[in-house]
XYZ file of C-alpha atoms in Angstrom:
390
model
C 85.632 134.173 45.586
C 82.454 133.866 47.501
C 79.651 131.941 45.818
C 75.945 131.777 46.076
C 76.066 129.544 48.997
C 78.348 131.869 50.898
C 76.085 134.906 50.088
C 73.132 132.943 51.297
C 74.931 132.037 54.595
C 75.874 135.722 55.061
C 72.321 136.789 54.544
C 70.766 134.220 56.869
C 73.538 134.963 59.479
C 72.732 138.749 59.374
C 68.970 137.868 60.193
C 70.142 135.380 62.892
C 72.521 137.989 64.459
C 69.631 140.468 64.432
C 67.905 138.293 67.086
C 70.613 139.039 69.632
C 69.681 140.805 72.968
C 71.484 143.054 75.345
C 72.279 140.197 77.627
C 72.144 136.339 77.005
C 69.473 134.090 77.953
C 69.362 130.696 79.760
C 68.388 128.655 76.825
C 70.186 130.056 73.720
C 72.763 132.733 74.848
C 72.534 135.626 72.447
C 69.758 134.481 70.367
C 70.616 132.752 67.084
C 74.145 134.295 66.919
C 75.965 131.366 68.444
C 74.422 128.913 66.086
C 75.689 130.856 62.931
C 79.073 131.429 64.450
C 79.434 127.718 65.153
C 78.402 126.934 61.559
C 80.901 129.306 60.286
C 83.624 127.723 62.393
C 82.804 124.286 61.029
C 82.236 125.424 57.384
C 85.147 127.872 56.730
C 88.802 128.570 57.445
C 89.134 130.820 60.545
C 89.969 134.037 58.504
C 87.050 133.429 56.103
C 84.629 132.503 58.982
C 85.574 135.793 60.805
C 84.913 137.849 57.539
C 81.681 136.264 56.928
C 80.508 136.947 60.451
C 81.834 140.411 60.301
C 79.848 141.088 57.064
C 76.751 139.385 58.513
C 76.974 141.582 61.652
C 77.404 144.786 59.546
C 74.249 144.031 57.701
C 72.407 143.333 61.024
C 73.553 146.585 62.643
C 70.932 148.786 61.283
C 68.193 146.383 62.398
C 69.548 146.350 65.882
C 70.040 149.975 66.290
C 67.243 151.628 64.452
C 64.594 149.400 66.009
C 66.133 149.897 69.490
C 66.309 146.084 69.851
C 69.552 146.563 71.929
C 71.698 149.381 73.274
C 73.801 150.867 70.576
C 77.095 150.193 72.547
C 76.085 146.544 72.805
C 75.467 146.362 68.975
C 78.808 147.969 68.329
C 80.752 145.978 70.847
C 79.303 142.693 69.375
C 80.271 143.816 65.873
C 83.832 144.146 66.835
C 84.108 141.095 69.252
C 82.229 138.404 67.448
C 84.507 138.046 64.376
C 87.513 137.919 66.786
C 85.849 135.204 68.792
C 84.988 133.281 65.686
C 88.539 133.576 64.397
C 89.994 132.500 67.860
C 87.650 129.508 68.049
C 88.622 128.458 64.547
C 92.201 128.503 65.318
C 92.046 126.828 68.731
C 89.747 124.085 67.747
C 91.481 123.144 64.505
C 91.667 119.407 64.152
C 89.534 118.809 67.176
C 86.218 118.100 65.441
C 82.730 119.596 65.884
C 82.336 118.996 69.671
C 85.723 120.732 70.331
C 84.663 123.644 68.122
C 81.399 124.071 70.111
C 83.062 124.043 73.472
C 85.996 126.235 72.474
C 83.641 128.835 70.743
C 81.341 128.836 73.774
C 84.243 129.344 76.123
C 85.759 132.145 73.966
C 82.351 133.924 73.624
C 81.723 133.823 77.192
C 85.168 135.115 78.224
C 84.830 138.112 75.855
C 81.201 138.971 76.855
C 81.867 138.654 80.562
C 85.092 140.697 80.475
C 83.469 143.461 78.406
C 80.243 143.520 80.402
C 81.887 143.669 83.850
C 84.440 146.388 82.826
C 81.463 148.429 81.421
C 78.597 147.603 83.788
C 80.435 146.484 86.858
C 78.727 143.856 89.083
C 75.468 143.972 86.826
C 77.521 142.633 83.904
C 77.573 139.151 85.621
C 74.586 138.295 83.487
C 76.894 138.082 80.456
C 78.149 134.671 81.906
C 74.763 133.234 80.520
C 76.479 133.507 77.093
C 77.700 129.911 77.609
C 74.158 128.608 77.111
C 74.489 129.482 73.375
C 76.060 125.972 73.199
C 72.557 124.576 73.465
C 71.946 125.687 69.824
C 75.023 123.809 68.745
C 73.192 120.437 67.701
C 70.930 122.285 65.530
C 73.724 124.151 63.713
C 75.696 120.879 63.474
C 72.753 118.969 62.001
C 72.184 121.778 59.489
C 75.891 121.802 58.595
C 76.013 117.987 58.009
C 72.903 118.182 55.907
C 74.287 121.021 53.806
C 77.675 119.261 53.457
C 76.132 116.388 51.679
C 73.873 118.408 49.493
C 70.781 117.798 51.477
C 69.092 121.241 51.334
C 65.817 119.841 52.669
C 67.617 118.499 55.669
C 69.513 121.795 56.288
C 66.108 123.637 56.029
C 64.353 121.388 58.526
C 67.397 121.584 60.953
C 67.215 125.477 60.698
C 63.508 125.342 61.215
C 63.982 123.276 64.281
C 66.520 125.712 65.592
C 64.099 128.670 65.116
C 61.371 126.641 66.904
C 63.710 125.808 69.915
C 64.742 129.477 70.051
C 61.070 130.582 70.056
C 60.069 127.861 72.575
C 62.528 128.976 75.115
C 63.047 132.599 74.598
C 61.778 133.510 77.982
C 58.637 131.461 78.706
C 58.757 127.659 78.107
C 56.539 126.133 75.424
C 57.023 122.425 76.147
C 55.280 121.011 72.949
C 57.332 123.299 70.719
C 60.572 122.526 72.707
C 59.940 118.820 72.415
C 59.104 118.922 68.767
C 62.323 120.821 67.976
C 64.502 118.433 69.836
C 62.802 115.419 68.177
C 63.314 116.895 64.730
C 67.047 117.309 65.331
C 67.159 113.630 66.791
C 65.467 112.458 63.581
C 67.803 114.146 61.280
C 70.837 112.950 63.221
C 69.507 109.400 63.119
C 69.024 109.636 59.347
C 72.567 110.974 58.962
C 74.017 108.108 61.114
C 71.907 105.105 60.474
C 68.781 105.444 58.320
C 70.351 106.210 54.937
C 68.354 105.887 51.763
C 65.706 107.614 49.660
C 62.751 105.797 51.365
C 64.118 106.762 54.766
C 64.648 110.234 53.614
C 61.166 110.794 52.466
C 59.590 109.264 55.645
C 61.950 111.360 57.964
C 61.115 114.538 56.104
C 57.356 114.047 56.293
C 57.693 113.082 60.015
C 59.941 116.186 60.723
C 57.498 118.447 58.923
C 54.588 116.919 60.914
C 56.398 117.446 64.206
C 57.256 120.929 63.519
C 53.667 121.703 62.696
C 52.340 120.096 65.810
C 54.985 122.018 67.901
C 53.628 125.353 66.496
C 50.000 124.542 66.731
C 50.375 123.205 70.376
C 52.840 125.865 71.332
C 50.231 127.881 73.074
C 50.447 131.417 74.496
C 53.979 130.795 75.699
C 55.153 130.371 72.089
C 52.979 133.426 70.928
C 54.283 135.671 73.566
C 57.899 134.617 73.029
C 57.421 135.042 69.306
C 56.145 138.563 69.663
C 59.157 139.603 71.755
C 61.802 137.563 69.870
C 60.765 138.926 66.405
C 60.799 142.532 67.533
C 63.529 143.605 65.007
C 61.414 142.369 62.165
C 58.208 144.313 63.116
C 58.004 147.480 60.996
C 56.179 149.299 63.840
C 59.316 149.100 65.908
C 60.948 151.543 63.514
C 58.561 154.287 64.232
C 57.574 156.400 67.243
C 54.668 153.946 67.922
C 56.898 151.217 69.006
C 56.031 151.812 72.625
C 52.579 153.163 72.331
C 49.686 152.080 74.485
C 46.661 151.725 72.151
C 44.611 148.924 73.757
C 41.415 150.067 75.463
C 40.845 148.864 79.064
C 42.436 149.512 82.471
C 45.551 150.962 81.059
C 45.898 154.701 80.302
C 46.501 155.587 76.668
C 50.054 156.804 76.022
C 52.360 157.483 73.183
C 55.171 156.064 75.096
C 54.576 153.602 78.088
C 58.230 153.852 78.906
C 58.204 157.673 79.284
C 59.338 157.418 82.842
C 61.542 154.352 82.345
C 65.286 154.352 81.897
C 66.924 152.757 78.939
C 63.844 151.171 77.562
C 65.857 149.356 74.813
C 66.425 146.621 77.547
C 62.581 145.714 77.595
C 60.620 143.853 75.065
C 57.006 144.476 75.158
C 54.775 141.457 75.107
C 51.509 142.926 76.153
C 51.009 146.695 76.861
C 48.159 145.963 79.246
C 48.124 142.693 81.273
C 46.466 141.978 84.684
C 47.885 139.313 86.926
C 47.054 138.311 90.535
C 49.552 136.848 93.062
C 51.077 137.217 96.535
C 54.120 139.458 97.272
C 56.930 136.897 97.543
C 59.789 139.025 98.636
C 60.491 142.383 100.505
C 59.586 145.368 98.478
C 62.309 148.044 98.106
C 63.527 150.910 96.045
C 65.869 150.239 93.126
C 68.888 152.432 92.301
C 66.870 154.172 89.557
C 64.079 155.006 92.026
C 61.595 152.369 91.031
C 59.490 150.691 93.681
C 60.200 147.038 93.212
C 58.921 143.652 94.345
C 57.999 140.088 93.199
C 54.803 138.105 93.294
C 54.006 134.500 93.011
C 51.496 134.731 90.114
C 48.542 132.485 89.913
C 49.166 132.119 86.157
C 52.607 130.339 86.456
C 52.981 130.143 82.717
C 53.788 133.769 82.776
C 57.033 133.035 84.457
C 60.128 132.826 82.263
C 63.229 130.644 82.710
C 64.895 133.642 84.195
C 62.141 134.106 86.755
C 62.346 130.464 87.818
C 66.175 130.266 88.108
C 67.229 133.809 88.890
C 64.138 135.287 90.654
C 63.051 132.235 92.852
C 60.033 131.887 90.790
C 58.782 135.479 91.225
C 57.196 137.697 88.668
C 58.989 141.064 88.872
C 56.868 144.215 89.364
C 58.194 147.789 89.102
C 56.471 151.203 89.726
C 58.285 154.023 88.301
C 58.683 157.310 90.225
C 56.251 159.193 88.005
C 53.568 156.850 88.990
C 54.111 156.799 92.836
C 51.160 158.884 93.789
C 48.647 157.458 91.518
C 49.601 153.695 92.059
C 51.065 153.614 95.533
C 49.226 156.349 97.118
C 45.856 154.432 97.474
C 47.901 151.530 99.067
C 49.318 153.783 101.839
C 52.713 154.047 100.006
C 53.518 150.434 99.330
C 52.705 146.641 99.716
C 53.836 144.027 102.182
C 55.173 140.514 101.916
C 52.182 138.047 101.613
C 49.722 140.622 100.402
C 47.434 139.191 97.639
C 47.541 141.689 94.776
C 45.942 142.380 91.401
C 48.601 144.139 89.294
C 47.974 145.709 85.792
C 50.629 147.045 83.714
C 52.932 146.506 80.708
C 54.140 142.871 80.570
C 57.726 142.739 79.201
C 60.975 140.479 79.016
C 64.023 142.063 80.427
C 66.652 141.510 77.837
C 69.278 142.964 80.124
C 68.643 140.501 82.954
C 68.446 136.837 81.915
C 65.190 137.483 79.972
C 63.008 137.335 82.978
C 59.360 138.494 82.733
C 58.073 141.510 84.596
C 55.270 144.063 84.886
C 57.099 147.288 84.079
C 55.763 149.826 84.534
C 52.765 148.850 86.722
C 49.875 151.234 86.242
C 47.610 149.996 88.977
C 47.969 147.818 92.065
C 44.933 146.575 94.133
C 45.308 144.870 97.378
C 42.898 141.921 97.479
C 43.840 140.488 100.866
C 46.338 141.908 103.289
C 48.688 139.629 105.017
C 49.222 141.722 108.260
C 47.345 144.276 110.152
C 49.973 146.857 109.522
C 50.905 148.430 106.170
C 53.773 149.743 104.453
C 56.538 150.517 105.554
C 55.884 149.303 109.113
C 55.449 145.686 107.827
C 59.088 145.510 106.720
C 60.768 147.737 109.318
C 63.587 145.800 110.908
C 63.486 143.108 108.082
C 66.731 142.944 106.064
C 66.401 142.659 102.311
C 68.168 139.626 100.997
C 71.176 140.381 98.790
């Protein structure tokens, strides 16, 4: 019969699964979901682990769907497949130890995610292959499990806190101080478990771990702040109302009840700032996407606005999208578009795309100003005869 510890695990797991996104990221896969699944594989028999994850996911389902944190179909498929993956990983890794369990679970999760994503989305589903990076959260879950197993609730709490800090430090942007602090805390706890055993060491390590976590938060900077705003989206009460996508900030951006009125499937976008201005040179060939958006990338002067997805999946470019409803107002004064090398000032909604590797973008862009032209000809003459890279 489940006890208090099992109930606590289920409750914490439901909150962790609520952090999942439509597609995985390059640092933690589907949020904190992998970490609690890995913990379940280590702590319970396969059948029990699957049942606890199923219960946790069922509790998380309203948060994911009602806040529009993910597409409903993603939430439902995840509810069905995660318990299966946990059960399979538990059976396949039996007797192999924690490292084997982590590798097997990561492999099973990636296989399931990639198969379903490609069948449903086609080529665009390839981003589901990033699910493998959930394995980066395994050391945190393992450390929490080891601490809890020996009755060290403080150590388990510190390991869990380090996991959350790591997730927030790498959600899209990279906060180096917070990332270093989270890794250092896990290393300390591991060292304590293997070598430095005793009350005196425990007290010193606890104090040092708390200090490191505090320093990581304080020095986390705008990257940690912006990541936190997007990552904690399901826990913001405003996101359960019609005001979740409202533009209320005075300034260059027009007031709007819904900034995504002209944007398809806005559940894939997490708002970080409803009105942000950035400058940079156009770094690729502008084109029209399948949904009609006018799209291009810029090399921003503020490089910290680039997420891991931008650096590794977009060649270091900040993605810009102008929706069809804004063509006349935004692109009209520019002669219809921009050219590679143009220096621009772009203002719009700064978001993380949870459906494409968690890269950052301005979407939609409300205004674009050309500060310096790269050529004597404008759009579209500047790109005629130039092939768009695949």
